[in-house]
mmCIF file of C-alpha atoms in Angstrom:
data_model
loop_
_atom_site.group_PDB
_atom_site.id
_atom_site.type_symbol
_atom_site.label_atom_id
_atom_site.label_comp_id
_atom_site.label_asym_id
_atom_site.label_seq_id
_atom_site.Cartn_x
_atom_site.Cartn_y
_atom_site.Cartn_z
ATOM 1 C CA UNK A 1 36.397 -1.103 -24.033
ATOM 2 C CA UNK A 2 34.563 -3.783 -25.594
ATOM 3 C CA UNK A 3 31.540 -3.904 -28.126
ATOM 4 C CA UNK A 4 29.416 -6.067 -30.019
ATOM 5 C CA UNK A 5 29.707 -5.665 -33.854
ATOM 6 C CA UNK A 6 28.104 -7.143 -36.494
ATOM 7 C CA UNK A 7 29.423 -7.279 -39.684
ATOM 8 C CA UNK A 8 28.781 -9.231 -42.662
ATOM 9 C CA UNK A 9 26.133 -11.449 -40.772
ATOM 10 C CA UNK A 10 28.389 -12.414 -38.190
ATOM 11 C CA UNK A 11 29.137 -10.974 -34.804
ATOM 12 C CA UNK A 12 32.693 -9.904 -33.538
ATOM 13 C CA UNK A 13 33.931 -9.188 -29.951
ATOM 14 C CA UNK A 14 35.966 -5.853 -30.811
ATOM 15 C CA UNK A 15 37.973 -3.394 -28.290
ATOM 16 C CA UNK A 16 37.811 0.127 -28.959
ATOM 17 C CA UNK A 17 38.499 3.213 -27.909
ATOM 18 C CA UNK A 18 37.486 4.550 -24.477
ATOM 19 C CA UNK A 19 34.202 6.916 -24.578
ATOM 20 C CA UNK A 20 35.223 10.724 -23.944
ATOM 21 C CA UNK A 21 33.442 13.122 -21.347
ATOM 22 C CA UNK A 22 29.615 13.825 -22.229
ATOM 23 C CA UNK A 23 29.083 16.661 -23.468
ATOM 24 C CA UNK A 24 25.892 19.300 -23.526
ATOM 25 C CA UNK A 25 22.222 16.999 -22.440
ATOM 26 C CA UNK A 26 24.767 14.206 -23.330
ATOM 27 C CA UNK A 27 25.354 11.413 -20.341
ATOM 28 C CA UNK A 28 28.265 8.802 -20.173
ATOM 29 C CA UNK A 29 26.578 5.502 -18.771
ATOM 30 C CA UNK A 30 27.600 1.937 -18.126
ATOM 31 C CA UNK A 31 25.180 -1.095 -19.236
ATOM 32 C CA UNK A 32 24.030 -3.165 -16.709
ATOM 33 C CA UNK A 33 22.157 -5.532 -19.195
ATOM 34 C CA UNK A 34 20.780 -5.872 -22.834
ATOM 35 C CA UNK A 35 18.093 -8.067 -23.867
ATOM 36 C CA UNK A 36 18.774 -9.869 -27.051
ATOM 37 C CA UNK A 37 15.813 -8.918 -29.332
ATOM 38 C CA UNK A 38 14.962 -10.907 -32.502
ATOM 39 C CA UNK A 39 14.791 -7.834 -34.483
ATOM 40 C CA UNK A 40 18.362 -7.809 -34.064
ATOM 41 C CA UNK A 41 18.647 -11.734 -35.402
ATOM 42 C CA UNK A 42 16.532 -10.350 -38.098
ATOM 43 C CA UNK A 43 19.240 -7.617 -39.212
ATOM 44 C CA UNK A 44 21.984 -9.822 -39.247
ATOM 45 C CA UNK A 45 20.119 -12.348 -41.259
ATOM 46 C CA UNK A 46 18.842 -9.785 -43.549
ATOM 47 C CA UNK A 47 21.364 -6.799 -43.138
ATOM 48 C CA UNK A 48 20.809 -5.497 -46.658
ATOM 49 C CA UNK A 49 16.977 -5.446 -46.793
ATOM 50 C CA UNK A 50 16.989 -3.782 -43.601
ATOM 51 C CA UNK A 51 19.512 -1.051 -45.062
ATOM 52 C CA UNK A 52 17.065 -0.920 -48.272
ATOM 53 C CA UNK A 53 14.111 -0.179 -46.050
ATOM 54 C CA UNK A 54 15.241 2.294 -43.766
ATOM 55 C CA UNK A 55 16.873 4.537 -46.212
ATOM 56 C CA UNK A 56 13.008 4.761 -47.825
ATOM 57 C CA UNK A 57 11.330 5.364 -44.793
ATOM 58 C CA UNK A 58 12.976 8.633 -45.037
ATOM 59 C CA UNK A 59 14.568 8.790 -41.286
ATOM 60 C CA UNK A 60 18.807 8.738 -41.208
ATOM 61 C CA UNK A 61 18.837 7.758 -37.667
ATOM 62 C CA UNK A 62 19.093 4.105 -38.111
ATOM 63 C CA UNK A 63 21.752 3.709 -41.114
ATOM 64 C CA UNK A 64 24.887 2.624 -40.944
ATOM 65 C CA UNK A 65 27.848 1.325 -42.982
ATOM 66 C CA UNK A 66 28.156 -2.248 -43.167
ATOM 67 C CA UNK A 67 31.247 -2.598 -44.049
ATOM 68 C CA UNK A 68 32.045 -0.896 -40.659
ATOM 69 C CA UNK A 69 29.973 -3.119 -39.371
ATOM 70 C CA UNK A 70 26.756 -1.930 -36.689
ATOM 71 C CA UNK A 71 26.939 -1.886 -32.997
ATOM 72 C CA UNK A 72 24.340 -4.173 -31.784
ATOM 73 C CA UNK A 73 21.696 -3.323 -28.700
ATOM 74 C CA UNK A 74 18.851 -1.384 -27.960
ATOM 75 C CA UNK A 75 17.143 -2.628 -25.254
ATOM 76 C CA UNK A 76 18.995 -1.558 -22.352
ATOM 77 C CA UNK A 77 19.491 -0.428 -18.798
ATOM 78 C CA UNK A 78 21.837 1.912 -17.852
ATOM 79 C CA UNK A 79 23.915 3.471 -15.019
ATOM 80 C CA UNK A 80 24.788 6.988 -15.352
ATOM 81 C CA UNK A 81 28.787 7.459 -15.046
ATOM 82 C CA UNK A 82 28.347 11.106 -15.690
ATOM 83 C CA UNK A 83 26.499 13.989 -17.558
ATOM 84 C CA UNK A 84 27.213 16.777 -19.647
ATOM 85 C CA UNK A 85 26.558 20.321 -18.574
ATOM 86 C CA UNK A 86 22.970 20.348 -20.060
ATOM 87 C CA UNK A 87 21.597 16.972 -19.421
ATOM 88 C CA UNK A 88 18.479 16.437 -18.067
ATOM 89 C CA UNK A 89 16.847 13.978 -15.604
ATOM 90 C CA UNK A 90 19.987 12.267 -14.862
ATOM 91 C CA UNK A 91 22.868 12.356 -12.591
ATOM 92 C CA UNK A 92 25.471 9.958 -11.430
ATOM 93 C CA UNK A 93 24.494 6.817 -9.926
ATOM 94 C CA UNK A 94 21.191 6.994 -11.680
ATOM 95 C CA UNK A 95 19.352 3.681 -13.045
ATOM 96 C CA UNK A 96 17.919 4.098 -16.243
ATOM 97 C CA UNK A 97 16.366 2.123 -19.385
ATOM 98 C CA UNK A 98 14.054 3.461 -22.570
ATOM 99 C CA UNK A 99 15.117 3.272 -26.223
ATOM 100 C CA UNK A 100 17.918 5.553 -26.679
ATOM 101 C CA UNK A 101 19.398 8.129 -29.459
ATOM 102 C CA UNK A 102 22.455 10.453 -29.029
ATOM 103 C CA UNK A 103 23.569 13.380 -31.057
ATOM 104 C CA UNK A 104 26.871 14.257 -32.512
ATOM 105 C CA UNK A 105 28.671 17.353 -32.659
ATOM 106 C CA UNK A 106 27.533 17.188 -36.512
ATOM 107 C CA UNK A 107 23.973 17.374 -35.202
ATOM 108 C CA UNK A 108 23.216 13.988 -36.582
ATOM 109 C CA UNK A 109 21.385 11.918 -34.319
ATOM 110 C CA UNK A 110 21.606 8.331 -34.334
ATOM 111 C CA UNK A 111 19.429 5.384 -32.673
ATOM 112 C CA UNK A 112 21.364 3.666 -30.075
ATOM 113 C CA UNK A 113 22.034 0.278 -31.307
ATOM 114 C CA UNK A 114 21.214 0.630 -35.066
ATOM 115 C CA UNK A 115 25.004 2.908 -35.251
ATOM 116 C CA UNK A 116 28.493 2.339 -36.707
ATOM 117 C CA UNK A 117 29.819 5.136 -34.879
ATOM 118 C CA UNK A 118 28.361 4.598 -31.303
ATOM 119 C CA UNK A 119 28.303 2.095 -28.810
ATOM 120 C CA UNK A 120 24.535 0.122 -27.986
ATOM 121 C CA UNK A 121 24.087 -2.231 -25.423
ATOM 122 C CA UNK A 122 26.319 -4.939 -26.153
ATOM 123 C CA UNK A 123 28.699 -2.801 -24.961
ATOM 124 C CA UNK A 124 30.256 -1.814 -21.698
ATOM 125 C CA UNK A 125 29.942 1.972 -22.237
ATOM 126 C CA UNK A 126 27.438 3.890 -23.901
ATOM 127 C CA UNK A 127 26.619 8.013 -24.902
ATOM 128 C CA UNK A 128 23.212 8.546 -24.558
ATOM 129 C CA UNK A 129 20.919 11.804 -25.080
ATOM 130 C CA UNK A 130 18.545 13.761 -22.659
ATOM 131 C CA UNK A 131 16.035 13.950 -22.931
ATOM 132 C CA UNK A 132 14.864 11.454 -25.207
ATOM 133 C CA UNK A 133 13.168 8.396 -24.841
ATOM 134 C CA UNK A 134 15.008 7.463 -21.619
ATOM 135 C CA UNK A 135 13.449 7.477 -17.942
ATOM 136 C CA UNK A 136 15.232 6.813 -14.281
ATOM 137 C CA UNK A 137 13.955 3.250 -12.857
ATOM 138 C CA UNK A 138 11.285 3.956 -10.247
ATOM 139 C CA UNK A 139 12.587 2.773 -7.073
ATOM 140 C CA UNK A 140 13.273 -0.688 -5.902
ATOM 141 C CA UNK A 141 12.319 -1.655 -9.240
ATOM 142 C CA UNK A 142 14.278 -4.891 -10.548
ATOM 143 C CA UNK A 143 17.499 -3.251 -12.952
ATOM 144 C CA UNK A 144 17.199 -6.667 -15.111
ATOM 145 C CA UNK A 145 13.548 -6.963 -15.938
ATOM 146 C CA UNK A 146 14.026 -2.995 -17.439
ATOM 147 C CA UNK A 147 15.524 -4.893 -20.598
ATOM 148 C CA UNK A 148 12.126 -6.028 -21.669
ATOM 149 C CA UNK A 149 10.793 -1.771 -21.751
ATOM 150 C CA UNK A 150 11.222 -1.803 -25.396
ATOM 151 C CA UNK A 151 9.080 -4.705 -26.400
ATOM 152 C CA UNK A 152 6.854 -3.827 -23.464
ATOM 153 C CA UNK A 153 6.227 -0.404 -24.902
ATOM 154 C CA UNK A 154 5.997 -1.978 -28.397
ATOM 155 C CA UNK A 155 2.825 -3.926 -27.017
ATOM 156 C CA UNK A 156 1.715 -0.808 -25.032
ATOM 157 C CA UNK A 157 1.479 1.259 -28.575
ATOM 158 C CA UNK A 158 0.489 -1.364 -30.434
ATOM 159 C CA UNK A 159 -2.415 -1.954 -28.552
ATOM 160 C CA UNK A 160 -3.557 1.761 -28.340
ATOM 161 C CA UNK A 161 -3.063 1.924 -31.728
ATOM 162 C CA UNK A 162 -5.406 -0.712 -32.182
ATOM 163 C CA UNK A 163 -8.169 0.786 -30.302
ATOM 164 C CA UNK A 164 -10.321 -1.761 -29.786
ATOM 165 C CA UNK A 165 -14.050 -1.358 -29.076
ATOM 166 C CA UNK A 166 -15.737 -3.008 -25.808
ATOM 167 C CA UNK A 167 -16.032 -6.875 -25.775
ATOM 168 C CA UNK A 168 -14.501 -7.642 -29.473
ATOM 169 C CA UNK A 169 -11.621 -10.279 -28.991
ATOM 170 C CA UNK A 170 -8.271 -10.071 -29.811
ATOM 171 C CA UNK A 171 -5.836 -12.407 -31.319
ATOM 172 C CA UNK A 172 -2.024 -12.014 -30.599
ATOM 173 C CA UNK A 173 0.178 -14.759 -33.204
ATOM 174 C CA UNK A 174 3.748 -15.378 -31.967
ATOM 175 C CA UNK A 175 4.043 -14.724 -28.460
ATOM 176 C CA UNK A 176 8.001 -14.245 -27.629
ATOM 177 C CA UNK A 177 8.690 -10.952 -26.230
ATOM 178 C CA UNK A 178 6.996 -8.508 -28.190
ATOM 179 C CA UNK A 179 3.774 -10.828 -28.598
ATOM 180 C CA UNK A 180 4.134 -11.139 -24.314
ATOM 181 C CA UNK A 181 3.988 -7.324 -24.246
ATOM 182 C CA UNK A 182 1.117 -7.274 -26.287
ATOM 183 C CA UNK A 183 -0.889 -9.737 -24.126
ATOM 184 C CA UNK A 184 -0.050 -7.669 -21.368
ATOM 185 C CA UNK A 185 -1.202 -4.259 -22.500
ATOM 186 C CA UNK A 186 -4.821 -6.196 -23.860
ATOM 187 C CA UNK A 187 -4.950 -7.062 -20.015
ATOM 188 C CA UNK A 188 -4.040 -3.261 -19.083
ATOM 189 C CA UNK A 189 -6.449 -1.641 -20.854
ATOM 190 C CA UNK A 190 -8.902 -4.138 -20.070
ATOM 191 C CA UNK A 191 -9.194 -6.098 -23.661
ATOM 192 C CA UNK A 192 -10.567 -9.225 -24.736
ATOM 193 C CA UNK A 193 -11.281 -11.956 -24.744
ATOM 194 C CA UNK A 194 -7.285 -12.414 -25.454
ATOM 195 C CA UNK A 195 -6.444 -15.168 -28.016
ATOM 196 C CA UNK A 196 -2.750 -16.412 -28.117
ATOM 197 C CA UNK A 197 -1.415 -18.257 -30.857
ATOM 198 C CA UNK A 198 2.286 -19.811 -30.463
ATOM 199 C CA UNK A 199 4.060 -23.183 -31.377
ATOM 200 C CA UNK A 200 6.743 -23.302 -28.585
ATOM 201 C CA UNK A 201 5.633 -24.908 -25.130
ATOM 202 C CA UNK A 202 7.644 -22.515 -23.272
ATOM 203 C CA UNK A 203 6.184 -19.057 -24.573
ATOM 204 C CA UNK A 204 2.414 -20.547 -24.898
ATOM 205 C CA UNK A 205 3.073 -20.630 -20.728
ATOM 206 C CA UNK A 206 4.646 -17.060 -20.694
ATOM 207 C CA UNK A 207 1.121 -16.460 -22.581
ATOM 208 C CA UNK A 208 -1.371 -17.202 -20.372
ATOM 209 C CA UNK A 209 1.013 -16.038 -17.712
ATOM 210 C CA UNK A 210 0.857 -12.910 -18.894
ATOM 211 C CA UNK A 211 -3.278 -12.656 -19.389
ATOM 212 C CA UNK A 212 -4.539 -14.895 -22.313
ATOM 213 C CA UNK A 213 -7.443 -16.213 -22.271
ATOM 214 C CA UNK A 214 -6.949 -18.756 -24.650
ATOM 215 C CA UNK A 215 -3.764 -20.115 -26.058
ATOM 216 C CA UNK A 216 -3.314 -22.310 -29.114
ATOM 217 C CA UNK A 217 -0.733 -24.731 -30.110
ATOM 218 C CA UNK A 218 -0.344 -24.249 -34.203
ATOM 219 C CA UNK A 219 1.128 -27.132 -34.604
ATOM 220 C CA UNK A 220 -2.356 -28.639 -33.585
ATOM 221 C CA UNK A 221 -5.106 -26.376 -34.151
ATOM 222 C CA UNK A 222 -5.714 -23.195 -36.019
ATOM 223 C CA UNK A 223 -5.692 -19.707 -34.336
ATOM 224 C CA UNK A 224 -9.498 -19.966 -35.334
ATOM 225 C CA UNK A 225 -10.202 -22.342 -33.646
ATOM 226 C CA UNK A 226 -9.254 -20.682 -30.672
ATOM 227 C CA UNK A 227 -11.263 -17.602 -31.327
ATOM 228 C CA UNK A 228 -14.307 -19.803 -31.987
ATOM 229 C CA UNK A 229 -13.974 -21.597 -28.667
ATOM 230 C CA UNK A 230 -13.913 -17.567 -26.974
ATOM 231 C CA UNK A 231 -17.491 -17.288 -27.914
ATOM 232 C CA UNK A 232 -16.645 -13.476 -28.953
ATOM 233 C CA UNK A 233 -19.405 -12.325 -31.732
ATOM 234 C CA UNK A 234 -17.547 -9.456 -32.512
ATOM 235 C CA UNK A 235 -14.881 -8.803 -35.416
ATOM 236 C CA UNK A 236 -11.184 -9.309 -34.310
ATOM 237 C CA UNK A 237 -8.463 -7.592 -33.939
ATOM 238 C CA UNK A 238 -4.861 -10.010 -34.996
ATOM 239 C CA UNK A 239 -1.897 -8.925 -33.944
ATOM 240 C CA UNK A 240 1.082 -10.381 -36.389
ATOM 241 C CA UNK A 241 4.064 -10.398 -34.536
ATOM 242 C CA UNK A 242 5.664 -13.302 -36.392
ATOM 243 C CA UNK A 243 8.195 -12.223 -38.753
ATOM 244 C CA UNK A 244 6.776 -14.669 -41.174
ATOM 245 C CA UNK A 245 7.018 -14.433 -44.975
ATOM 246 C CA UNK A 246 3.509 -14.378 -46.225
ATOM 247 C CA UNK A 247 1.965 -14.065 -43.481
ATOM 248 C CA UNK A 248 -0.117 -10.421 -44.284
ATOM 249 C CA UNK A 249 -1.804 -12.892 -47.205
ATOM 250 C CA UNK A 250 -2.653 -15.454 -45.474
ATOM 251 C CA UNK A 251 -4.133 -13.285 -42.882
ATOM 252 C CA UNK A 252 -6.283 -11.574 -45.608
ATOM 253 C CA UNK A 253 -7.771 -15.405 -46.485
ATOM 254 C CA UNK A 254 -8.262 -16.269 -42.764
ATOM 255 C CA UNK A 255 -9.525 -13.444 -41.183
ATOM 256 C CA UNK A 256 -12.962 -13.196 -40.860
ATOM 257 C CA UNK A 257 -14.941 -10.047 -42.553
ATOM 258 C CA UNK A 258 -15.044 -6.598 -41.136
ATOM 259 C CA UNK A 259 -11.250 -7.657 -39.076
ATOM 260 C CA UNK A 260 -8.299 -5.380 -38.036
ATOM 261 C CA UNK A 261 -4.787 -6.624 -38.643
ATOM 262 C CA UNK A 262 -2.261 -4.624 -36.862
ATOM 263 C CA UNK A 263 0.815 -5.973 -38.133
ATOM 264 C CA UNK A 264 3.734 -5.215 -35.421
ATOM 265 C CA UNK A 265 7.042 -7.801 -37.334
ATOM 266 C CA UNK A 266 6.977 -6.942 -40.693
ATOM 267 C CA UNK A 267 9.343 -8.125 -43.535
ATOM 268 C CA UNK A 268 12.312 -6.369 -45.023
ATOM 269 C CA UNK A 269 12.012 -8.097 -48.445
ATOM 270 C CA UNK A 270 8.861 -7.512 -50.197
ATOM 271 C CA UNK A 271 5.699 -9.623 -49.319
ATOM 272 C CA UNK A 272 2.605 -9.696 -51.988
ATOM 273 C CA UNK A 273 -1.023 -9.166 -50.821
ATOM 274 C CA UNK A 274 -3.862 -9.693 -52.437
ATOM 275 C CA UNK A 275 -5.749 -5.919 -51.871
ATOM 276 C CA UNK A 276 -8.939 -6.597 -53.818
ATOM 277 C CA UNK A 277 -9.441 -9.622 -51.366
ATOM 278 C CA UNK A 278 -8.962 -7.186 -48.281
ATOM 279 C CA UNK A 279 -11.657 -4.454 -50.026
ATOM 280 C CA UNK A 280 -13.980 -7.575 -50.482
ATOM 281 C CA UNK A 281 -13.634 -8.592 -47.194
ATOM 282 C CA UNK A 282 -14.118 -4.382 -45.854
ATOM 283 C CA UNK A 283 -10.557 -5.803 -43.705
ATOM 284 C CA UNK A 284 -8.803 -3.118 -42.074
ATOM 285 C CA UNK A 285 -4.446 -2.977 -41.807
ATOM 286 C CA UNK A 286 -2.116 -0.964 -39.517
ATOM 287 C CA UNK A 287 1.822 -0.918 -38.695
ATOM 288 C CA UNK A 288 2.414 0.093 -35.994
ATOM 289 C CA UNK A 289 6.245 0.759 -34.251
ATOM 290 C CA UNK A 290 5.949 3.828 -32.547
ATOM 291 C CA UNK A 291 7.265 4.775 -29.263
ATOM 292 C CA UNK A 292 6.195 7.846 -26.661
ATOM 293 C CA UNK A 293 6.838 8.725 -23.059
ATOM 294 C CA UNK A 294 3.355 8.414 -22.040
ATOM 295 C CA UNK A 295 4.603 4.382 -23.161
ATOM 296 C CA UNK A 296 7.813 4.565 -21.590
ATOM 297 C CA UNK A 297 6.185 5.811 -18.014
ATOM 298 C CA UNK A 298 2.962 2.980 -18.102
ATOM 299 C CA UNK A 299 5.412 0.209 -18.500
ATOM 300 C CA UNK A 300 7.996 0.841 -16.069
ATOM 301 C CA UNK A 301 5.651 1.525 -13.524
ATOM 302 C CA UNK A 302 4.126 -1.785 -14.438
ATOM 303 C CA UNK A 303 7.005 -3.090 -14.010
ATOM 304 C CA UNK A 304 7.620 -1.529 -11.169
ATOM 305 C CA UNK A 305 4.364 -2.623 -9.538
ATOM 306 C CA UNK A 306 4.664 -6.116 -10.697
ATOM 307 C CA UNK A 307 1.707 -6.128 -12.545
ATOM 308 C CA UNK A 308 3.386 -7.889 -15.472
ATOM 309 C CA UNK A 309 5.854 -10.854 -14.172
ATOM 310 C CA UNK A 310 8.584 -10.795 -16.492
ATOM 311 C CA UNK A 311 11.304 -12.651 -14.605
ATOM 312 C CA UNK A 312 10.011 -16.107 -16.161
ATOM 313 C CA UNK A 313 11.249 -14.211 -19.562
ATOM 314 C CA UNK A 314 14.406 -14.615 -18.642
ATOM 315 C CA UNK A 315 15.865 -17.667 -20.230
ATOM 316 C CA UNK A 316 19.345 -16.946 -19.711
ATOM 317 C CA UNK A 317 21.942 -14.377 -18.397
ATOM 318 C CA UNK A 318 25.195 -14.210 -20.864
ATOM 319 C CA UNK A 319 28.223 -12.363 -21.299
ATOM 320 C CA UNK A 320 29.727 -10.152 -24.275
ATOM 321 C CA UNK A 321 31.709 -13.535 -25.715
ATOM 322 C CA UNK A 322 28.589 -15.668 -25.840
ATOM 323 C CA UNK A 323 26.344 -13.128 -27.357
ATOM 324 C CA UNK A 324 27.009 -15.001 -30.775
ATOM 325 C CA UNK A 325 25.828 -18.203 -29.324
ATOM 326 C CA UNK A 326 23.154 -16.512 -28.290
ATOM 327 C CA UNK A 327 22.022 -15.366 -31.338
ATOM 328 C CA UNK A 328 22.184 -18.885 -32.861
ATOM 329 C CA UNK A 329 19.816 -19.924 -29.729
ATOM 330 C CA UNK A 330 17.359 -17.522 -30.996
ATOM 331 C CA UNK A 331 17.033 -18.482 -34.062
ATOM 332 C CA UNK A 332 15.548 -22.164 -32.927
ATOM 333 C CA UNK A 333 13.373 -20.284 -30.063
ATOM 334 C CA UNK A 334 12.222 -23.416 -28.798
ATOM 335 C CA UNK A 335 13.674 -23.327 -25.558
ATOM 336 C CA UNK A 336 14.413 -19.352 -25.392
ATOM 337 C CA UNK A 337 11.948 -16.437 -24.443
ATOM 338 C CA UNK A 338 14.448 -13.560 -23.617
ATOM 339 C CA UNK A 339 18.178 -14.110 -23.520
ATOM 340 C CA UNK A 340 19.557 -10.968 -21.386
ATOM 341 C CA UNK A 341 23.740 -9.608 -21.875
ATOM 342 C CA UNK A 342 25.675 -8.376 -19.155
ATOM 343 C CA UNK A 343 28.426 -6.630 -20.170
ATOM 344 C CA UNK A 344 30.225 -6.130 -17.068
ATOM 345 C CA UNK A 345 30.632 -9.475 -16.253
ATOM 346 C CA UNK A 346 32.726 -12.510 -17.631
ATOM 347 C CA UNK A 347 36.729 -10.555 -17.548
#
């Protein structure tokens, strides 16, 4: 079958071996689709700082090898070919999306899409684990718009994590996908006034789309200005979701006193900040990339229930040998929200 690999900062079309029969909660699924994330555009730019990082945070469940090269795609949706003896919540036929793991024989488990042994999403076959972070679509739900769950669920926790009090605004910078789910999780739980900060035309739409109050152009005006124009008296709460270097420290001198930064990107590589500035300023910081069921259950039924439109996210539809075009489209997001892989198609 055929797989997405990247190696060496490049992606190759490979064929490999047929999957065998699941085995124990194991099920055997097909991919229907795979969104393209830009975390994944951030790995291949910056394979061995990612490597570097996740072997300090402690966790081996998303190493590999890269001279074997890692087999791209995480956020999925699935149909269930068959399932081992003990699997749970699945059976054949079933639709299905979350973020995935599967365990070996070896008892190693490894995140789907972050492995040099098994398949992700770019793929036409995948192993998965039950029960895991992986839920049946609710019914009549749309299969494709299940590929934004992850970053959907990324805003969800993000947000909670955040826990904003009554009335104080919120400011979300960089809004492709996972700065969309954000907006749309300050409108679930009833946040704001919402403050959207983007320099693409196309995702400051998919903004107030999605709930914002207020959305800024950068390349005109400052997110400030924005939040001034909301009227809110209240400290804010920014959400970072930009991937930019030196971003944290120029947060710490823009912010205003008494503000939470919830940083959601990150950077691989290290990236100064200035603490003494964020003590004199009484700022408060938190990462947050966490994932639950309680997340994985609100957003599908959201997107179940339509209550977040994520169709317009859909830039494009591709096939396994254009994924590395895709990639290049991603990095000049201009004209790109969410690019979305079907494997099945294009032989």
């Amino acid at each position: 079958m055929r797989v997405v690999v990247g190696i060496e900062g490049r992606l190759e079309i490979r064929d490999i071996p047929e999957l065998g029969a699941p085995t124990g909660s194991q099920i055997l699924v097909e991919t229907v689709a795979c969104g393209i994330c830009g975390s994944d555009v951030h790995l291949m730019d910056h394979t061995e700082a990612y490597l570097g990082c996740a072997r300090d945070s402690g966790s081996t469940a998303m190493i590999f090898d890269p001279a074997r090269g890692v087999m791209l795609g995480h956020c999925f949706v699935f149909r269930v070919l068959a399932a081992g003896p003990d699997a749970v919540g699945f059976a054949p036929g079933d639709l299905g999306a979350g973020l995935g793991t599967v365990t070996g024989a070896d008892g190693h488990t490894s995140v789907v899409g972050f492995s040099d042994t098994y398949p992700g999403g770019y793929a036409e076959r995948m192993l998965l684990s039950t029960p895991g972070l992986v839920a049946r679509l609710p019914d009549g739900m749309d299969p494709l718009h299940a590929v934004f769950v992850e970053p959907l669920i990324v805003g969800e926790m993000s947000v909670r994590t955040a826990a904003i009090p009554d009335g104080a605004p919120a400011v979300v910078l960089g809004t492709g996908q996972v700065g969309l789910g954000i907006v749309a999780a300050l409108r679930r739980h009833g946040r704001g006034p919402v403050v959207a900060a983007e320099p693409t035309e196309l995702r400051r739409a998919a903004a107030l789309a999605a709930g914002a109050d207020i959305v800024v152009d950068v390349h005109t005006r400052s997110w400030l200005d924005g939040l001034a124009e909301s009227g809110a008296t209240l400290p804010p709460t920014v959400f970072d979701t930009t991937g930019i270097a030196g971003m944290l420290a120029r947060l710490f001198t823009e912010v205003p006193r008494h503000s939470h930064i919830v940083e959601v990107s990150g950077q691989y590589d290290p990236d100064p900040i200035r603490t003494g500035l964020a003590v004199k300023k009484n700022l408060r910081l938190t990462f947050s990339a966490s994932a639950d069921p309680a997340a994985l259950r609100t957003v599908l039924a959201a997107l179940a229930a339509r209550e977040v439109d994520v169709e317009p996210w859909i830039t494009r539809r591709v096939t396994l040998d254009e994924v590395p075009a895709a990639f290049d489209d991603l990095r000049a997001p201009d004209k790109t929200i969410g690019i979305v892989v079907e494997p099945g198609k294009g032989r």
